[in-house]
mmCIF file of C-alpha atoms in Angstrom:
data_model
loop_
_atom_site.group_PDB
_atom_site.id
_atom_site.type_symbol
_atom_site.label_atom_id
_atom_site.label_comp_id
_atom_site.label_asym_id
_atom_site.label_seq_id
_atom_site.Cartn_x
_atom_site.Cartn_y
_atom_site.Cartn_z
ATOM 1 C CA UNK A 58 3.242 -0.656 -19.841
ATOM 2 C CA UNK A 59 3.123 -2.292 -16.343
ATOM 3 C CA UNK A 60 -0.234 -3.753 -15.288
ATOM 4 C CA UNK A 61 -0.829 -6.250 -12.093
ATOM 5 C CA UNK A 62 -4.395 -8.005 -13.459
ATOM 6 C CA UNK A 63 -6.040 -9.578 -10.495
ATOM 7 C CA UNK A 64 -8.373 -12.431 -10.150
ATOM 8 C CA UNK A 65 -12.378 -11.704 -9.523
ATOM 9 C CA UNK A 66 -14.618 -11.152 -6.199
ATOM 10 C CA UNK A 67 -14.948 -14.028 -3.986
ATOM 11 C CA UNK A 68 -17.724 -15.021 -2.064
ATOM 12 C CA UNK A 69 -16.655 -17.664 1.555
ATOM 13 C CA UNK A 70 -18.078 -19.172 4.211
ATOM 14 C CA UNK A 71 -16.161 -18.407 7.195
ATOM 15 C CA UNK A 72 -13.270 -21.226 7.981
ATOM 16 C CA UNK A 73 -12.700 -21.268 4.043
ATOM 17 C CA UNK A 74 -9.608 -20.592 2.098
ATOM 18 C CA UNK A 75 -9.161 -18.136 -0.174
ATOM 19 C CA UNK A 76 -6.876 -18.194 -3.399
ATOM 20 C CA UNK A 77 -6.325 -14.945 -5.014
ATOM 21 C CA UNK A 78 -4.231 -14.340 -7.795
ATOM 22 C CA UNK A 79 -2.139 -11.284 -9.141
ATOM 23 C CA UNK A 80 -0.409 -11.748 -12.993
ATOM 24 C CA UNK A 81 2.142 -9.157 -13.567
ATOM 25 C CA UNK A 82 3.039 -8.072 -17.420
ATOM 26 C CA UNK A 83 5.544 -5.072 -18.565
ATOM 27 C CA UNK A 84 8.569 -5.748 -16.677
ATOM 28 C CA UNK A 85 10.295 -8.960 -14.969
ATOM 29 C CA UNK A 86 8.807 -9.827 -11.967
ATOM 30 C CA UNK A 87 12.407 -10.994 -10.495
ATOM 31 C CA UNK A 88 13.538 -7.726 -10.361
ATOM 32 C CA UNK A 89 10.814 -6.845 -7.967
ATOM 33 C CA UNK A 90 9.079 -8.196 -4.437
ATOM 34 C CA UNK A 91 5.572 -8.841 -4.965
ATOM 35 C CA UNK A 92 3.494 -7.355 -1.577
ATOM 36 C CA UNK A 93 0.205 -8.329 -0.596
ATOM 37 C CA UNK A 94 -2.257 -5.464 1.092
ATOM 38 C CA UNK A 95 -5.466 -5.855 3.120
ATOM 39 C CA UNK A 96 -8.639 -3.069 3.392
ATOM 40 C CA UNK A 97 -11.487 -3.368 5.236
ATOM 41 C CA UNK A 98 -14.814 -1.541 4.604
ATOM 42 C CA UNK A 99 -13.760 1.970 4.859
ATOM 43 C CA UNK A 100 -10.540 1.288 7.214
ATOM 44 C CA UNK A 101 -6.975 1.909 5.833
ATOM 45 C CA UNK A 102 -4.280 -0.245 4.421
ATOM 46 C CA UNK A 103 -2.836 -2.887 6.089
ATOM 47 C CA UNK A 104 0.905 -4.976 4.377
ATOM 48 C CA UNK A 105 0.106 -8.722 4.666
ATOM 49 C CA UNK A 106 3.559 -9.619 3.151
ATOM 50 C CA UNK A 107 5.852 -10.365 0.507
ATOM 51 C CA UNK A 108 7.163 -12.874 -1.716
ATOM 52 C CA UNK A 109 11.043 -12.348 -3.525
ATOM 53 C CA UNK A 110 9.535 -14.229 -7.006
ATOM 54 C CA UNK A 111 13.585 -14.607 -7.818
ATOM 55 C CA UNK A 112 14.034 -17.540 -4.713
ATOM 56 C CA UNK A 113 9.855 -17.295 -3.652
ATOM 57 C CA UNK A 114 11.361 -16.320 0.194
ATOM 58 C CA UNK A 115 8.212 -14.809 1.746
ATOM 59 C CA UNK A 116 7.722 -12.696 4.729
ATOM 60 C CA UNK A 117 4.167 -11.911 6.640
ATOM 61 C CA UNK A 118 3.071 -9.167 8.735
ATOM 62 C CA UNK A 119 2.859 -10.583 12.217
ATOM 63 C CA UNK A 120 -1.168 -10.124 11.792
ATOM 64 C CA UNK A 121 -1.153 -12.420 9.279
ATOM 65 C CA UNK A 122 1.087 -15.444 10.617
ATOM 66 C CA UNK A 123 0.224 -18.718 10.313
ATOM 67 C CA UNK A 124 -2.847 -18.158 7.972
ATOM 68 C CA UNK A 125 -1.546 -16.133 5.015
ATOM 69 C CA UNK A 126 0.874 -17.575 2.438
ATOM 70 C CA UNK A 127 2.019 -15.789 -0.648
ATOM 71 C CA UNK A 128 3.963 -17.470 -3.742
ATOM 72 C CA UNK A 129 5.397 -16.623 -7.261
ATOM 73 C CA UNK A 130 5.548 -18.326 -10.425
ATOM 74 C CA UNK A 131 7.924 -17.236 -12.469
ATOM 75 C CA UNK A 132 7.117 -19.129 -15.351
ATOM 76 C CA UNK A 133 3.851 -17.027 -15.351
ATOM 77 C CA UNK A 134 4.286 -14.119 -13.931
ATOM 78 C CA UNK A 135 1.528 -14.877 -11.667
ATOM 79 C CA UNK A 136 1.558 -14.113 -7.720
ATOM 80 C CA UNK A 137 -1.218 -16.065 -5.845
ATOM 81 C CA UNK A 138 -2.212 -14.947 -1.597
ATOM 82 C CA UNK A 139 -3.784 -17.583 -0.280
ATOM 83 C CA UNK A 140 -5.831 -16.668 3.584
ATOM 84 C CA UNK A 141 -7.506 -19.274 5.484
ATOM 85 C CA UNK A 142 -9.536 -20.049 8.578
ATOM 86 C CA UNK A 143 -11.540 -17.031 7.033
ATOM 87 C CA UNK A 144 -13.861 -14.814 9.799
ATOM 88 C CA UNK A 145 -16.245 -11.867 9.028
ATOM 89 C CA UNK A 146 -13.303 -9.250 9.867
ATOM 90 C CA UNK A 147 -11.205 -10.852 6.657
ATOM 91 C CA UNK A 148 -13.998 -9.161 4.193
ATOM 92 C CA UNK A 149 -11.760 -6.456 2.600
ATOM 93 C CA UNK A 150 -10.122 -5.359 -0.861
ATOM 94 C CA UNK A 151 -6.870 -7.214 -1.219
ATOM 95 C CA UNK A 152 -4.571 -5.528 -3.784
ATOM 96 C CA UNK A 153 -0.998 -6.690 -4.974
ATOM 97 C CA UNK A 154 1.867 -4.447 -5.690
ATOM 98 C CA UNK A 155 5.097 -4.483 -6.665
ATOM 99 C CA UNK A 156 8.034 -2.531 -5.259
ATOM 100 C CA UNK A 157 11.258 -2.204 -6.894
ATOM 101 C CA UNK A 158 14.257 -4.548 -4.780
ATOM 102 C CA UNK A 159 16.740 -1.657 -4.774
ATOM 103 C CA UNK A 160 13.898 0.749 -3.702
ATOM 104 C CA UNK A 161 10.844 -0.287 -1.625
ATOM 105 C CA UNK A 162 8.317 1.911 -2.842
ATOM 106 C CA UNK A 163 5.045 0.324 -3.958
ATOM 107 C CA UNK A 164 4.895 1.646 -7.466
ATOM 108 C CA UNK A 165 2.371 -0.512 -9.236
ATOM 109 C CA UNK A 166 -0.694 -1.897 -7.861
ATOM 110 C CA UNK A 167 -3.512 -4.121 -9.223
ATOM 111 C CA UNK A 168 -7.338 -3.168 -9.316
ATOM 112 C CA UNK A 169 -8.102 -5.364 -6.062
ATOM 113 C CA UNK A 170 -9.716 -7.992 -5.347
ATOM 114 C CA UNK A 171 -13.116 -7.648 -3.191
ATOM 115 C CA UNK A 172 -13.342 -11.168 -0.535
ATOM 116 C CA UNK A 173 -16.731 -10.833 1.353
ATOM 117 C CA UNK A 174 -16.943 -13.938 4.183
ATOM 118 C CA UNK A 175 -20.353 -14.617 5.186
ATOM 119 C CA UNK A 176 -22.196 -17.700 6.510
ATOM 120 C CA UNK B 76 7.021 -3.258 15.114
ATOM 121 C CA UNK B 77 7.109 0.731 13.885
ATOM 122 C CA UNK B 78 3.789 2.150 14.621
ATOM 123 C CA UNK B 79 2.893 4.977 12.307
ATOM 124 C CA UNK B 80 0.587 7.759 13.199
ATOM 125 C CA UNK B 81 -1.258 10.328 10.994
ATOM 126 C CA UNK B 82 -2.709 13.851 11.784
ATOM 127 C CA UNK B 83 -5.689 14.893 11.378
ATOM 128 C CA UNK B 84 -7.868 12.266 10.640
ATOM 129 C CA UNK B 85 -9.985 14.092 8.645
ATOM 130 C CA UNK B 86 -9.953 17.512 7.355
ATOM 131 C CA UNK B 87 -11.794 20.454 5.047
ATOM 132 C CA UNK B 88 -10.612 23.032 2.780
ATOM 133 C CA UNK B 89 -11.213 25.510 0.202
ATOM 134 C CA UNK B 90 -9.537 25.207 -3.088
ATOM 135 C CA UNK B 91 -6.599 26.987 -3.285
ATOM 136 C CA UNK B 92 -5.844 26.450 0.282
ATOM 137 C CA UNK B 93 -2.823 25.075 1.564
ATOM 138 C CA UNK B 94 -3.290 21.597 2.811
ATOM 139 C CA UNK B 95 -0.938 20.060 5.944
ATOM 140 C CA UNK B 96 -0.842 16.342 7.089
ATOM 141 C CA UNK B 97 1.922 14.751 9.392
ATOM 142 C CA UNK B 98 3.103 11.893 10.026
ATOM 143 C CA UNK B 99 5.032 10.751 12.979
ATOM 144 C CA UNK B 100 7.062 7.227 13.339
ATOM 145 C CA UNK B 101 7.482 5.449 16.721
ATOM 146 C CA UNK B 102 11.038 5.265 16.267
ATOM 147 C CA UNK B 103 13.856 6.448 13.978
ATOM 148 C CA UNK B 104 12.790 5.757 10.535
ATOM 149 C CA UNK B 105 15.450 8.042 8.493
ATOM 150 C CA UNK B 106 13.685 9.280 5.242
ATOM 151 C CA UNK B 107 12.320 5.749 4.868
ATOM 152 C CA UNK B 108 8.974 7.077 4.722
ATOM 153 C CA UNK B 109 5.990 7.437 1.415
ATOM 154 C CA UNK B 110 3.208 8.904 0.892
ATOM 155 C CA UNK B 111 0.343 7.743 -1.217
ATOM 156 C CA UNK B 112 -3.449 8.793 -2.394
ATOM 157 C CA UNK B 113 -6.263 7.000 -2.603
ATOM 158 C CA UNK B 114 -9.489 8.073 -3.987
ATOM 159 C CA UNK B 115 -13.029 6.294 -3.776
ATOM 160 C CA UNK B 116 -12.775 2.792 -5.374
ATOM 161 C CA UNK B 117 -9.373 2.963 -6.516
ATOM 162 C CA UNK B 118 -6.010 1.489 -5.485
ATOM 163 C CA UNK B 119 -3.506 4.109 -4.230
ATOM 164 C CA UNK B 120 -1.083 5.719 -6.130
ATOM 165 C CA UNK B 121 2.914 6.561 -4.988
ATOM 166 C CA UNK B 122 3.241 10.450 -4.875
ATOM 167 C CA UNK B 123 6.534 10.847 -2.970
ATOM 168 C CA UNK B 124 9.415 8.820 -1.777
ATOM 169 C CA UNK B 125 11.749 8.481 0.691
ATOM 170 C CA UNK B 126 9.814 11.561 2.345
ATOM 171 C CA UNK B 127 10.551 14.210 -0.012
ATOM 172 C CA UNK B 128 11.349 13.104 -3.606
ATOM 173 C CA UNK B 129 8.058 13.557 -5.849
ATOM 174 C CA UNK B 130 6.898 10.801 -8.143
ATOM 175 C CA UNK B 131 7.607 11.113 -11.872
ATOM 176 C CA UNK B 132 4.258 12.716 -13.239
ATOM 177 C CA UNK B 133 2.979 13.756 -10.279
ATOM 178 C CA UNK B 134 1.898 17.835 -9.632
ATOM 179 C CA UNK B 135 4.349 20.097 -8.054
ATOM 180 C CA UNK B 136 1.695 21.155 -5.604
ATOM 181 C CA UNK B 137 2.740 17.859 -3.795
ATOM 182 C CA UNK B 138 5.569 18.132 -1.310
ATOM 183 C CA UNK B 139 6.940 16.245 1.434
ATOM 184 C CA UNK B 140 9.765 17.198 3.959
ATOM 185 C CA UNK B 141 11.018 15.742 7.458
ATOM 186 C CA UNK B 142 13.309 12.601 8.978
ATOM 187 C CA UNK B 143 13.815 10.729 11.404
ATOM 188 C CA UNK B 144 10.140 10.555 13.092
ATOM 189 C CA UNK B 145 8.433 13.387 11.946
ATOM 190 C CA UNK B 146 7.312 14.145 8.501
ATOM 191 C CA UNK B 147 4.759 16.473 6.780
ATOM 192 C CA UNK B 148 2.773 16.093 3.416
ATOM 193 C CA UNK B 149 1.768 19.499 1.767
ATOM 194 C CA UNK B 150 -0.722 20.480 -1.069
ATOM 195 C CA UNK B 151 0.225 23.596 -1.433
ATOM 196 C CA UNK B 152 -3.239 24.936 -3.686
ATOM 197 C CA UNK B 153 -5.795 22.473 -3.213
ATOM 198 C CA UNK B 154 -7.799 21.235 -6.191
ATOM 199 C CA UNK B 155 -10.971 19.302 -6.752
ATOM 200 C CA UNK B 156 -9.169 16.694 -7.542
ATOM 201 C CA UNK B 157 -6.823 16.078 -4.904
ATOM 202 C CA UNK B 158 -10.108 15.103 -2.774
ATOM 203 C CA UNK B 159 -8.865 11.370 -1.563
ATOM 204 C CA UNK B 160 -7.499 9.675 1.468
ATOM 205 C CA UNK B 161 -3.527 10.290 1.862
ATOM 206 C CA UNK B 162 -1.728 7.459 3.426
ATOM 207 C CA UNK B 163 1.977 7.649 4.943
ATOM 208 C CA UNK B 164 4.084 4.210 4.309
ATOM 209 C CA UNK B 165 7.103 3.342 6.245
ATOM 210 C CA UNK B 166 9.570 0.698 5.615
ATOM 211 C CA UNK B 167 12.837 -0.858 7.474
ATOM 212 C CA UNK B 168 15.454 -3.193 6.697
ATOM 213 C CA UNK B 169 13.840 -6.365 7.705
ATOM 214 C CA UNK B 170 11.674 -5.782 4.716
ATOM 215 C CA UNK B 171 8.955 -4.670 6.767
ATOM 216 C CA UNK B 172 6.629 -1.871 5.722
ATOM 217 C CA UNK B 173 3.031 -0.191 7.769
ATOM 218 C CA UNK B 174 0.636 2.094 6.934
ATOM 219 C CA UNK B 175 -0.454 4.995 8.393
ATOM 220 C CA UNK B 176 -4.162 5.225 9.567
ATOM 221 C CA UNK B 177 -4.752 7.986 6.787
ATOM 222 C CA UNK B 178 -5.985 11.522 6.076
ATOM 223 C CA UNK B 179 -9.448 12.262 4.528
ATOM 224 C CA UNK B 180 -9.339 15.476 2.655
ATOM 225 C CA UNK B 181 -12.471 16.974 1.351
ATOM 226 C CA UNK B 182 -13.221 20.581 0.032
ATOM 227 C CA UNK B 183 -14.924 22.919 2.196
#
């Protein structure tokens, strides 16, 4: 069975960094890219990015340049987001999935991950 | 960047109903184009692909149909438990994927 376990709710002060991590058990992770997705209090979903675990090449939503970076290890199975220079609009659900590389559907997800930033 | 847009926002039905949410692309997407639900709390789950194939597992009262920049999601008998938010995903080759704004179906 597939699962993506994520890490616990975070509490930040804004300007902080967040580390968030994603393990992924059932299947190899190099077969599949490893997305990142953002939502806000009641909004919708937002893609943050990617990471290919098999050569850790990431790509970011334009939104998200410059202050998101997402990495693999392979040796665990383990996906970590990192988002800094955290404001009171980053407070959200962040969920990882996985999508298959021959087909980019997001067919697994993790239970999410709730980051509230207050002062 | 493809912007995605969803109609209507919101909606309300009775159950049995036949339910009708599209989804248009800014440009050209081919059948590149998924649709997902989300209920309260939960993360969302993949009911159709690549705009009309439907998920293993998932109820044949789900359909999906249309290319290129329009596309429709149908329920064709609603049920109580098809009350979520339905989200339309697009992706392209430069590995890039958005969201639609999403649908908010309750029962009337």
């Amino acid at each position: 069975e597939v699962q993506l376990v994520q890490s616990g709710a975070e509490v930040k002060k804004p300007g902080a960094t967040v580390k968030i991590s994603c393990e992924v058990s059932g299947y190899p992770l190099t077969d599949y890219y490893l997305h990142w997705v953002q939502q806000a209090p009641g909004k919708g979903l937002e893609w943050m990015g990617l990471v290919d675990p098999e050569d850790g090449e990431p790509m970011y939503a334009e939104k998200f340049l410059g202050r998101v970076t997402i990495v693999a290890d392979t040796s665990t199975d383990t996906a970590y987001m990192d988002l800094s220079s955290l404001r009171s609009e980053d407070t959200a659900v962040y969920y990882c999935a996985t999508s298959p590389k021959i087909h980019p559907v997001f067919d697994h997800w993790g239970q999410g991950t709730l980051v509230t930033v207050s002062s | 960047d493809i912007q995605m847009t969803q109609s209507p926002s919101s909606l309300s039905a009775s159950v049995g109903d036949r339910v009708t949410i599209t989804c248009q692309a800014s440009q050209d997407i081919s059948n590149y184009l998924n649709w997902y639900q989300q209920k309260p709390g939960k993360a969302p789950k993949l009911l159709i692909y690549d705009a009309s194939n439907l998920e293993t597992g998932v109820p044949s009262r789900f359909s999906g149909g249309g290319s290129g920049t329009d596309f429709t999601f149908t329920i064709s008998s609603l049920q109580p438990e098809d009350i979520a938010t339905y989200y339309c995903q697009q992706y392209d080759n430069l590995l890039s994927f958005t969201f639609g704004p999403g649908t908010k179906v309750d029962i009337k």
